[in-house]
PDB file of C-alpha atoms and ligand atoms in Angstrom:
ATOM      1  CA  MET A  11      10.349 -79.196-108.633  1.00 42.00           C
ATOM      2  CA  THR A  12       9.319 -78.207-112.106  1.00 47.00           C
ATOM      3  CA  LYS A  13       8.504 -74.616-111.970  1.00 48.00           C
ATOM      4  CA  LYS A  14       5.399 -73.683-113.475  1.00 52.00           C
ATOM      5  CA  ASN A  15       5.512 -71.254-116.199  1.00 51.00           C
ATOM      6  CA  SER A  16       2.656 -69.102-116.402  1.00 53.00           C
ATOM      7  CA  GLU A  17       3.181 -68.192-120.292  1.00 70.00           C
ATOM      8  CA  ASP A  18       3.029 -71.888-121.198  1.00 93.00           C
ATOM      9  CA  ILE A  19      -0.729 -72.056-122.279  1.00 97.00           C
ATOM     10  CA  ILE A  20      -1.844 -75.689-123.026  1.00 97.00           C
ATOM     11  CA  ILE A  21      -5.504 -75.138-123.726  1.00 98.00           C
ATOM     12  CA  GLU A  22      -7.370 -72.209-124.508  1.00 98.00           C
ATOM     13  CA  LEU A  23     -11.213 -72.020-124.907  1.00 98.00           C
ATOM     14  CA  LYS A  24     -12.394 -68.835-126.956  1.00 98.00           C
ATOM     15  CA  GLY A  25     -16.198 -68.319-126.986  1.00 98.00           C
ATOM     16  CA  LEU A  26     -16.836 -71.884-126.322  1.00 98.00           C
ATOM     17  CA  THR A  27     -20.542 -72.362-126.747  1.00 98.00           C
ATOM     18  CA  LYS A  28     -22.648 -75.600-126.472  1.00 98.00           C
ATOM     19  CA  LYS A  29     -26.322 -75.701-126.920  1.00 98.00           C
ATOM     20  CA  PHE A  30     -28.403 -78.736-126.767  1.00 98.00           C
ATOM     21  CA  ASP A  31     -31.578 -77.620-128.799  1.00 96.00           C
ATOM     22  CA  GLU A  32     -32.720 -74.251-126.962  1.00 96.00           C
ATOM     23  CA  ASN A  33     -30.749 -75.271-123.839  1.00 97.00           C
ATOM     24  CA  LEU A  34     -27.772 -73.106-123.861  1.00 98.00           C
ATOM     25  CA  VAL A  35     -25.157 -75.149-121.643  1.00 98.00           C
ATOM     26  CA  LEU A  36     -21.927 -73.171-122.025  1.00 98.00           C
ATOM     27  CA  ASP A  37     -22.136 -69.515-123.025  1.00 98.00           C
ATOM     28  CA  HIS A  38     -19.239 -68.008-124.831  1.00 98.00           C
ATOM     29  CA  ILE A  39     -16.648 -69.532-122.242  1.00 98.00           C
ATOM     30  CA  ASP A  40     -12.933 -67.909-122.739  1.00 98.00           C
ATOM     31  CA  ALA A  41     -10.466 -69.553-120.591  1.00 98.00           C
ATOM     32  CA  LYS A  42      -6.702 -70.442-120.510  1.00 98.00           C
ATOM     33  CA  ILE A  43      -5.161 -73.362-118.829  1.00 98.00           C
ATOM     34  CA  ASN A  44      -1.364 -73.426-118.255  1.00 97.00           C
ATOM     35  CA  ARG A  45       0.769 -76.578-118.313  1.00 97.00           C
ATOM     36  CA  SER A  46       1.058 -78.186-115.203  1.00 97.00           C
ATOM     37  CA  GLU A  47      -1.982 -76.508-113.956  1.00 98.00           C
ATOM     38  CA  VAL A  48      -4.638 -78.392-111.861  1.00 98.00           C
ATOM     39  CA  ILE A  49      -8.141 -76.936-112.579  1.00 98.00           C
ATOM     40  CA  THR A  50     -11.022 -78.212-110.460  1.00 98.00           C
ATOM     41  CA  LEU A  51     -14.502 -77.726-112.068  1.00 98.00           C
ATOM     42  CA  ILE A  52     -17.389 -77.370-109.456  1.00 96.00           C
ATOM     43  CA  GLY A  53     -20.722 -76.579-109.189  1.00 94.00           C
ATOM     44  CA  PRO A  54     -24.255 -77.757-108.832  1.00 94.00           C
ATOM     45  CA  SER A  55     -25.510 -80.745-110.839  1.00 94.00           C
ATOM     46  CA  GLY A  56     -26.506 -79.741-114.383  1.00 96.00           C
ATOM     47  CA  THR A  57     -24.581 -76.751-114.814  1.00 97.00           C
ATOM     48  CA  GLY A  58     -22.496 -78.075-117.482  1.00 98.00           C
ATOM     49  CA  LYS A  59     -19.294 -79.465-115.816  1.00 98.00           C
ATOM     50  CA  SER A  60     -19.423 -82.796-118.027  1.00 98.00           C
ATOM     51  CA  THR A  61     -20.227 -80.907-121.029  1.00 98.00           C
ATOM     52  CA  LEU A  62     -17.386 -78.663-120.639  1.00 98.00           C
ATOM     53  CA  ILE A  63     -14.985 -81.315-119.856  1.00 97.00           C
ATOM     54  CA  ARG A  64     -16.161 -83.366-122.868  1.00 97.00           C
ATOM     55  CA  ASN A  65     -15.798 -80.466-125.016  1.00 97.00           C
ATOM     56  CA  LEU A  66     -12.226 -80.208-124.211  1.00 97.00           C
ATOM     57  CA  ASN A  67     -11.506 -83.314-126.277  1.00 93.00           C
ATOM     58  CA  MET A  68     -14.106 -83.177-128.965  1.00 95.00           C
ATOM     59  CA  LEU A  69     -16.107 -86.054-127.184  1.00 94.00           C
ATOM     60  CA  ASP A  70     -18.747 -83.470-127.457  1.00 95.00           C
ATOM     61  CA  THR A  71     -18.702 -80.717-130.460  1.00 95.00           C
ATOM     62  CA  PRO A  72     -19.072 -77.354-129.416  1.00 97.00           C
ATOM     63  CA  THR A  73     -21.864 -75.430-131.214  1.00 98.00           C
ATOM     64  CA  SER A  74     -19.595 -72.587-131.781  1.00 98.00           C
ATOM     65  CA  GLY A  75     -16.152 -71.061-130.543  1.00 98.00           C
ATOM     66  CA  SER A  76     -12.778 -72.896-130.317  1.00 98.00           C
ATOM     67  CA  VAL A  77     -10.818 -75.171-128.360  1.00 98.00           C
ATOM     68  CA  ILE A  78      -7.178 -74.680-128.920  1.00 97.00           C
ATOM     69  CA  VAL A  79      -4.786 -77.434-127.596  1.00 96.00           C
ATOM     70  CA  GLU A  80      -1.052 -76.764-127.909  1.00 94.00           C
ATOM     71  CA  GLY A  81      -1.748 -74.173-130.405  1.00 94.00           C
ATOM     72  CA  GLN A  82      -4.110 -76.092-132.626  1.00 95.00           C
ATOM     73  CA  ASP A  83      -7.794 -75.360-132.856  1.00 97.00           C
ATOM     74  CA  ILE A  84      -9.314 -78.851-132.680  1.00 97.00           C
ATOM     75  CA  THR A  85     -12.945 -77.819-133.402  1.00 96.00           C
ATOM     76  CA  LYS A  86     -11.355 -77.387-136.938  1.00 96.00           C
ATOM     77  CA  ILE A  87      -9.854 -81.054-137.342  1.00 95.00           C
ATOM     78  CA  LYS A  88     -11.167 -84.405-137.502  1.00 91.00           C
ATOM     79  CA  ASP A  89     -10.175 -88.271-138.047  1.00 90.00           C
ATOM     80  CA  LYS A  90      -6.809 -89.000-137.664  1.00 93.00           C
ATOM     81  CA  GLN A  91      -5.696 -85.760-136.765  1.00 93.00           C
ATOM     82  CA  LEU A  92      -8.289 -85.325-134.034  1.00 93.00           C
ATOM     83  CA  ASP A  93      -7.375 -89.061-132.804  1.00 92.00           C
ATOM     84  CA  SER A  94      -3.872 -88.066-132.117  1.00 91.00           C
ATOM     85  CA  VAL A  95      -4.986 -84.915-130.304  1.00 93.00           C
ATOM     86  CA  ARG A  96      -7.399 -87.029-128.125  1.00 92.00           C
ATOM     87  CA  GLU A  97      -4.472 -89.461-127.418  1.00 93.00           C
ATOM     88  CA  LYS A  98      -2.701 -86.354-125.739  1.00 95.00           C
ATOM     89  CA  MET A  99      -5.857 -85.973-123.348  1.00 96.00           C
ATOM     90  CA  GLY A 100      -6.382 -88.767-121.036  1.00 96.00           C
ATOM     91  CA  MET A 101      -9.930 -89.178-119.767  1.00 96.00           C
ATOM     92  CA  VAL A 102     -11.185 -90.922-116.595  1.00 97.00           C
ATOM     93  CA  PHE A 103     -14.974 -90.981-116.108  1.00 95.00           C
ATOM     94  CA  GLN A 104     -16.997 -91.885-113.022  1.00 94.00           C
ATOM     95  CA  SER A 105     -17.734 -95.389-114.430  1.00 93.00           C
ATOM     96  CA  PHE A 106     -14.403 -96.859-114.795  1.00 87.00           C
ATOM     97  CA  ASN A 107     -15.281 -98.624-118.277  1.00 90.00           C
ATOM     98  CA  LEU A 108     -12.547-101.262-118.004  1.00 96.00           C
ATOM     99  CA  PHE A 109     -12.914-103.774-120.640  1.00 96.00           C
ATOM    100  CA  PRO A 110     -14.477-106.677-118.631  1.00 97.00           C
ATOM    101  CA  HIS A 111     -13.062-109.589-120.813  1.00 98.00           C
ATOM    102  CA  LEU A 112      -9.513-108.398-120.433  1.00 98.00           C
ATOM    103  CA  ASN A 113      -7.211-108.622-117.509  1.00 98.00           C
ATOM    104  CA  VAL A 114      -5.447-105.437-116.049  1.00 98.00           C
ATOM    105  CA  GLU A 115      -2.345-105.989-118.025  1.00 98.00           C
ATOM    106  CA  GLN A 116      -4.270-106.188-121.392  1.00 98.00           C
ATOM    107  CA  ASN A 117      -6.686-103.220-120.438  1.00 98.00           C
ATOM    108  CA  ILE A 118      -3.688-100.997-119.914  1.00 98.00           C
ATOM    109  CA  SER A 119      -1.518-102.318-122.939  1.00 98.00           C
ATOM    110  CA  LEU A 120      -4.033-102.671-125.823  1.00 97.00           C
ATOM    111  CA  ALA A 121      -4.254 -99.293-126.976  1.00 96.00           C
ATOM    112  CA  PRO A 122      -0.628 -98.401-126.860  1.00 97.00           C
ATOM    113  CA  ILE A 123       0.495-101.504-128.571  1.00 97.00           C
ATOM    114  CA  LYS A 124      -2.292-101.103-131.140  1.00 96.00           C
ATOM    115  CA  LEU A 125      -1.192 -97.701-131.977  1.00 94.00           C
ATOM    116  CA  GLY A 126       2.368 -98.573-132.084  1.00 94.00           C
ATOM    117  CA  LYS A 127       3.378 -96.522-128.888  1.00 95.00           C
ATOM    118  CA  TRP A 128       4.658 -99.519-127.295  1.00 97.00           C
ATOM    119  CA  LYS A 129       6.463-102.518-128.637  1.00 97.00           C
ATOM    120  CA  GLU A 130       5.081-105.564-127.451  1.00 95.00           C
ATOM    121  CA  SER A 131       8.369-106.705-126.010  1.00 96.00           C
ATOM    122  CA  GLU A 132       8.387-103.751-123.852  1.00 97.00           C
ATOM    123  CA  ALA A 133       4.814-103.707-122.757  1.00 97.00           C
ATOM    124  CA  ARG A 134       4.947-105.906-119.409  1.00 97.00           C
ATOM    125  CA  LYS A 135       7.617-103.747-118.047  1.00 98.00           C
ATOM    126  CA  LYS A 136       5.777-100.403-119.163  1.00 98.00           C
ATOM    127  CA  THR A 137       2.666-101.792-117.572  1.00 98.00           C
ATOM    128  CA  GLU A 138       4.527-102.777-114.298  1.00 98.00           C
ATOM    129  CA  SER A 139       5.824 -99.391-113.930  1.00 98.00           C
ATOM    130  CA  LEU A 140       2.241 -97.776-114.334  1.00 98.00           C
ATOM    131  CA  LEU A 141       0.826-100.341-111.895  1.00 98.00           C
ATOM    132  CA  GLU A 142       3.472 -99.313-109.584  1.00 98.00           C
ATOM    133  CA  LYS A 143       2.435 -95.583-109.817  1.00 97.00           C
ATOM    134  CA  VAL A 144      -1.147 -96.421-108.700  1.00 98.00           C
ATOM    135  CA  GLY A 145      -0.082 -99.023-106.279  1.00 97.00           C
ATOM    136  CA  LEU A 146      -1.585-102.218-107.718  1.00 98.00           C
ATOM    137  CA  THR A 147       1.398-104.175-109.120  1.00 97.00           C
ATOM    138  CA  GLU A 148      -0.005-107.434-107.429  1.00 98.00           C
ATOM    139  CA  LYS A 149      -3.231-106.937-109.734  1.00 98.00           C
ATOM    140  CA  ILE A 150      -1.431-107.136-113.099  1.00 98.00           C
ATOM    141  CA  SER A 151      -3.285-110.493-113.987  1.00 98.00           C
ATOM    142  CA  ALA A 152      -6.478-109.654-112.350  1.00 98.00           C
ATOM    143  CA  PHE A 153      -9.746-109.281-114.308  1.00 98.00           C
ATOM    144  CA  PRO A 154     -11.856-106.348-113.623  1.00 97.00           C
ATOM    145  CA  LYS A 155     -14.803-107.984-112.010  1.00 97.00           C
ATOM    146  CA  SER A 156     -12.499-109.121-109.002  1.00 98.00           C
ATOM    147  CA  LEU A 157     -11.296-105.598-108.391  1.00 98.00           C
ATOM    148  CA  SER A 158     -12.694-103.011-105.859  1.00 97.00           C
ATOM    149  CA  GLY A 159     -14.288 -99.805-107.263  1.00 97.00           C
ATOM    150  CA  GLY A 160     -11.050 -98.020-106.030  1.00 97.00           C
ATOM    151  CA  GLN A 161      -8.784-100.463-107.624  1.00 98.00           C
ATOM    152  CA  ALA A 162     -10.632-100.402-111.010  1.00 98.00           C
ATOM    153  CA  GLN A 163     -10.500 -96.755-110.921  1.00 97.00           C
ATOM    154  CA  ARG A 164      -6.618 -96.877-110.391  1.00 98.00           C
ATOM    155  CA  VAL A 165      -6.411 -99.218-113.154  1.00 98.00           C
ATOM    156  CA  ALA A 166      -8.622 -97.040-115.437  1.00 98.00           C
ATOM    157  CA  ILE A 167      -6.011 -93.833-114.458  1.00 98.00           C
ATOM    158  CA  ALA A 168      -3.062 -96.209-115.333  1.00 98.00           C
ATOM    159  CA  ARG A 169      -4.633 -97.088-118.759  1.00 98.00           C
ATOM    160  CA  ALA A 170      -5.216 -93.308-119.456  1.00 98.00           C
ATOM    161  CA  LEU A 171      -1.463 -92.726-118.658  1.00 98.00           C
ATOM    162  CA  ALA A 172      -0.232 -95.489-120.854  1.00 98.00           C
ATOM    163  CA  MET A 173      -0.934 -93.128-123.851  1.00 96.00           C
ATOM    164  CA  ASN A 174       1.711 -90.824-122.085  1.00 96.00           C
ATOM    165  CA  PRO A 175      -0.933 -87.884-122.116  1.00 97.00           C
ATOM    166  CA  ASP A 176      -0.092 -84.051-122.019  1.00 97.00           C
ATOM    167  CA  VAL A 177      -3.319 -83.569-120.071  1.00 98.00           C
ATOM    168  CA  MET A 178      -5.748 -85.645-117.917  1.00 98.00           C
ATOM    169  CA  LEU A 179      -9.469 -85.094-117.650  1.00 98.00           C
ATOM    170  CA  PHE A 180     -11.256 -86.453-114.729  1.00 98.00           C
ATOM    171  CA  ASP A 181     -15.081 -86.271-114.654  1.00 98.00           C
ATOM    172  CA  GLU A 182     -16.114 -87.025-110.959  1.00 97.00           C
ATOM    173  CA  PRO A 183     -13.604 -89.948-110.761  1.00 97.00           C
ATOM    174  CA  THR A 184     -14.571 -90.763-107.139  1.00 97.00           C
ATOM    175  CA  SER A 185     -18.369 -90.290-107.299  1.00 96.00           C
ATOM    176  CA  ALA A 186     -19.156 -94.068-107.747  1.00 95.00           C
ATOM    177  CA  LEU A 187     -17.021 -95.256-105.116  1.00 96.00           C
ATOM    178  CA  ASP A 188     -17.675 -96.323-101.625  1.00 95.00           C
ATOM    179  CA  PRO A 189     -16.484 -93.716 -99.300  1.00 95.00           C
ATOM    180  CA  GLU A 190     -13.628 -95.633 -97.917  1.00 96.00           C
ATOM    181  CA  MET A 191     -12.059 -96.095-101.630  1.00 97.00           C
ATOM    182  CA  VAL A 192     -11.968 -92.427-102.317  1.00 97.00           C
ATOM    183  CA  GLY A 193      -8.980 -91.517-100.559  1.00 97.00           C
ATOM    184  CA  GLU A 194      -6.607 -94.106-102.557  1.00 97.00           C
ATOM    185  CA  VAL A 195      -8.039 -92.612-105.748  1.00 98.00           C
ATOM    186  CA  LEU A 196      -7.508 -89.008-104.813  1.00 98.00           C
ATOM    187  CA  LYS A 197      -3.946 -89.873-103.434  1.00 98.00           C
ATOM    188  CA  VAL A 198      -2.867 -91.150-106.953  1.00 98.00           C
ATOM    189  CA  MET A 199      -4.315 -88.071-108.592  1.00 98.00           C
ATOM    190  CA  GLN A 200      -2.787 -85.918-106.003  1.00 98.00           C
ATOM    191  CA  LYS A 201       0.653 -87.531-106.822  1.00 98.00           C
ATOM    192  CA  LEU A 202       0.023 -87.072-110.749  1.00 98.00           C
ATOM    193  CA  ALA A 203      -0.478 -83.320-109.907  1.00 98.00           C
ATOM    194  CA  ALA A 204       2.865 -83.261-108.022  1.00 97.00           C
ATOM    195  CA  GLU A 205       4.542 -84.478-110.568  1.00 97.00           C
ATOM    196  CA  GLY A 206       3.770 -81.819-113.107  1.00 97.00           C
ATOM    197  CA  MET A 207       0.438 -83.305-114.940  1.00 98.00           C
ATOM    198  CA  THR A 208      -1.924 -80.882-116.334  1.00 98.00           C
ATOM    199  CA  MET A 209      -5.385 -81.792-114.983  1.00 98.00           C
ATOM    200  CA  VAL A 210      -8.927 -80.810-115.250  1.00 98.00           C
ATOM    201  CA  VAL A 211     -11.089 -82.583-112.741  1.00 98.00           C
ATOM    202  CA  VAL A 212     -14.759 -82.261-112.061  1.00 98.00           C
ATOM    203  CA  THR A 213     -15.250 -83.126-108.616  1.00 96.00           C
ATOM    204  CA  HIS A 214     -17.371 -82.729-105.332  1.00 94.00           C
ATOM    205  CA  GLU A 215     -14.256 -83.441-103.388  1.00 96.00           C
ATOM    206  CA  MET A 216     -13.556 -80.024-101.731  1.00 95.00           C
ATOM    207  CA  GLY A 217     -10.423 -81.221 -99.997  1.00 95.00           C
ATOM    208  CA  PHE A 218      -8.859 -82.137-103.217  1.00 97.00           C
ATOM    209  CA  ALA A 219      -9.982 -78.638-104.527  1.00 97.00           C
ATOM    210  CA  LYS A 220      -8.421 -76.931-101.593  1.00 96.00           C
ATOM    211  CA  ASN A 221      -5.469 -78.847-101.441  1.00 96.00           C
ATOM    212  CA  VAL A 222      -4.371 -80.020-104.817  1.00 97.00           C
ATOM    213  CA  ALA A 223      -5.824 -77.433-107.331  1.00 98.00           C
ATOM    214  CA  ASP A 224      -4.041 -74.233-108.525  1.00 98.00           C
ATOM    215  CA  ARG A 225      -7.334 -72.901-109.515  1.00 98.00           C
ATOM    216  CA  VAL A 226     -11.240 -73.575-109.093  1.00 98.00           C
ATOM    217  CA  TRP A 227     -13.598 -72.948-111.779  1.00 98.00           C
ATOM    218  CA  PHE A 228     -17.351 -72.330-110.458  1.00 98.00           C
ATOM    219  CA  LEU A 229     -19.754 -72.860-113.415  1.00 97.00           C
ATOM    220  CA  ASP A 230     -23.243 -71.009-113.402  1.00 96.00           C
ATOM    221  CA  GLU A 231     -25.454 -70.339-116.280  1.00 95.00           C
ATOM    222  CA  GLY A 232     -23.140 -71.525-118.774  1.00 97.00           C
ATOM    223  CA  LYS A 233     -20.139 -69.057-117.630  1.00 97.00           C
ATOM    224  CA  ILE A 234     -17.105 -69.674-115.499  1.00 98.00           C
ATOM    225  CA  ALA A 235     -18.865 -67.484-112.656  1.00 97.00           C
ATOM    226  CA  GLU A 236     -16.054 -67.700-110.784  1.00 97.00           C
ATOM    227  CA  ASP A 237     -12.324 -68.646-111.605  1.00 97.00           C
ATOM    228  CA  ALA A 238     -10.159 -68.145-108.373  1.00 97.00           C
ATOM    229  CA  LYS A 239      -7.183 -69.683-106.297  1.00 98.00           C
ATOM    230  CA  PRO A 240      -8.742 -72.231-103.826  1.00 97.00           C
ATOM    231  CA  GLU A 241      -7.709 -70.056-100.786  1.00 96.00           C
ATOM    232  CA  GLN A 242      -9.626 -67.207-102.184  1.00 96.00           C
ATOM    233  CA  PHE A 243     -12.698 -69.438-103.587  1.00 97.00           C
ATOM    234  CA  PHE A 244     -13.378 -71.141-100.366  1.00 96.00           C
ATOM    235  CA  SER A 245     -12.751 -68.106 -97.874  1.00 94.00           C
ATOM    236  CA  HIS A 246     -14.650 -65.565 -99.849  1.00 93.00           C
ATOM    237  CA  PRO A 247     -16.084 -66.329-102.895  1.00 94.00           C
ATOM    238  CA  ASN A 248     -17.487 -63.472-105.046  1.00 93.00           C
ATOM    239  CA  ASN A 249     -20.316 -65.130-106.933  1.00 94.00           C
ATOM    240  CA  PRO A 250     -23.635 -65.231-104.885  1.00 95.00           C
ATOM    241  CA  ARG A 251     -24.370 -68.820-106.537  1.00 94.00           C
ATOM    242  CA  ALA A 252     -20.750 -70.039-105.351  1.00 95.00           C
ATOM    243  CA  GLN A 253     -21.559 -68.580-101.612  1.00 94.00           C
ATOM    244  CA  GLU A 254     -24.801 -70.694-101.654  1.00 94.00           C
ATOM    245  CA  PHE A 255     -23.110 -73.772-103.231  1.00 94.00           C
ATOM    246  CA  LEU A 256     -20.511 -73.645-100.477  1.00 93.00           C
ATOM    247  CA  GLY A 257     -22.958 -72.859 -97.886  1.00 90.00           C
ATOM    248  CA  LYS A 258     -24.806 -76.141 -98.577  1.00 87.00           C
ATOM    249  CA  LEU A 259     -21.785 -78.142 -97.954  1.00 82.00           C
ATOM    250  CA  LEU A 260     -21.214 -77.211 -94.452  1.00 67.00           C
TER     251      LEU A 260
HETATM  252  P1  ADP B  17     -23.202 -81.584-114.943  1.00 76.72           P
HETATM  253  O1  ADP B  17     -21.981 -82.245-115.359  1.00 76.72           O
HETATM  254  O2  ADP B  17     -22.535 -80.294-114.367  1.00 76.72           O
HETATM  255  O3  ADP B  17     -24.009 -82.191-114.052  1.00 76.72           O
HETATM  256  P2  ADP B  17     -24.106 -81.684-117.668  1.00 76.72           P
HETATM  257  O4  ADP B  17     -22.929 -81.185-118.268  1.00 76.72           O
HETATM  258  O5  ADP B  17     -24.368 -83.236-117.599  1.00 76.72           O
HETATM  259  O6  ADP B  17     -24.059 -80.881-116.096  1.00 76.72           O
HETATM  260  O7  ADP B  17     -25.530 -81.354-118.334  1.00 76.72           O
HETATM  261  C1  ADP B  17     -25.480 -79.723-118.287  1.00 76.72           C
HETATM  262  C2  ADP B  17     -27.036 -79.703-119.167  1.00 76.72           C
HETATM  263  O8  ADP B  17     -26.732 -80.166-120.545  1.00 76.72           O
HETATM  264  C3  ADP B  17     -28.109 -80.252-118.580  1.00 76.72           C
HETATM  265  O9  ADP B  17     -29.222 -79.410-118.559  1.00 76.72           O
HETATM  266  C4  ADP B  17     -28.223 -81.755-119.246  1.00 76.72           C
HETATM  267  O10 ADP B  17     -29.604 -82.003-119.332  1.00 76.72           O
HETATM  268  C5  ADP B  17     -27.710 -81.033-120.715  1.00 76.72           C
HETATM  269  N1  ADP B  17     -27.234 -82.089-121.586  1.00 76.72           N
HETATM  270  C6  ADP B  17     -26.172 -82.677-121.241  1.00 76.72           C
HETATM  271  N2  ADP B  17     -25.894 -83.815-122.124  1.00 76.72           N
HETATM  272  C7  ADP B  17     -26.892 -83.772-123.149  1.00 76.72           C
HETATM  273  C8  ADP B  17     -27.171 -84.636-124.176  1.00 76.72           C
HETATM  274  N3  ADP B  17     -26.355 -85.443-124.664  1.00 76.72           N
HETATM  275  N4  ADP B  17     -28.333 -84.127-124.921  1.00 76.72           N
HETATM  276  C9  ADP B  17     -28.920 -83.131-124.427  1.00 76.72           C
HETATM  277  N5  ADP B  17     -28.803 -82.484-123.265  1.00 76.72           N
HETATM  278  C10 ADP B  17     -27.838 -82.788-122.593  1.00 76.72           C
HETATM  279 MG1   MG B  18     -21.458 -84.349-114.978  1.00 76.72          MG
END
């Protein structure tokens, strides 16, 4: 087991603020994420979960404040430098976004080959080992349209892992799936967490939040209204909106 070192901050948010016109979605958020931590981001629809996760890798630009990744304020950099920070942060969305005209092997190996991270000669082996991780070795030559939603999402995870990221960001990775496929995707994510991957996961899967997360962040009115260990959060949340939110799930 890798010991989690509480001093090893991988992402720090300082006064992170995001407005869309007059709509203040993130309101001076200060937070720290330690290496190997798993954070689940929960809260009602429209509270800014996607906005927060998109601001972590500058997919969306903050209105003000800083996002410091491995010591570097990424709100202050652009172009090539920003690309290389983004490579360290794998992202998985609700919609799998696989390239439809490429097979599974090509979907996974395209970016690492193009960016010189993989030699073409080693791509097959590396792809196979990623597919083994997500339990899909037999699908290496399949095209996205022949995959189930759960399989496609596992390929999307493998594709993100191909860049050898330090952090994985997930925005409702199982929300578009048929219920019977949710488990296979969560299992892959749980395995990643156990291997020590730093993860930020927006999810409505409270079982995942309870069993896998180190901390739960509950978003309300532009703030992390509650930042707690899952045991604490699910047994007695302090924030009234969190209580209400959990009450509705029962
Ligand atoms: P969540 O993921 O928690 O459902 P979002 O982050 O998607 O919430 O949205 C938070 C708020 O920001 C909502 O009021 C939404 O309408 C607004 N919003 C999100 N993206 C944009 C955008 N690109 N342009 C304008 N408003 C946006
Ligand atoms: Mg969202």
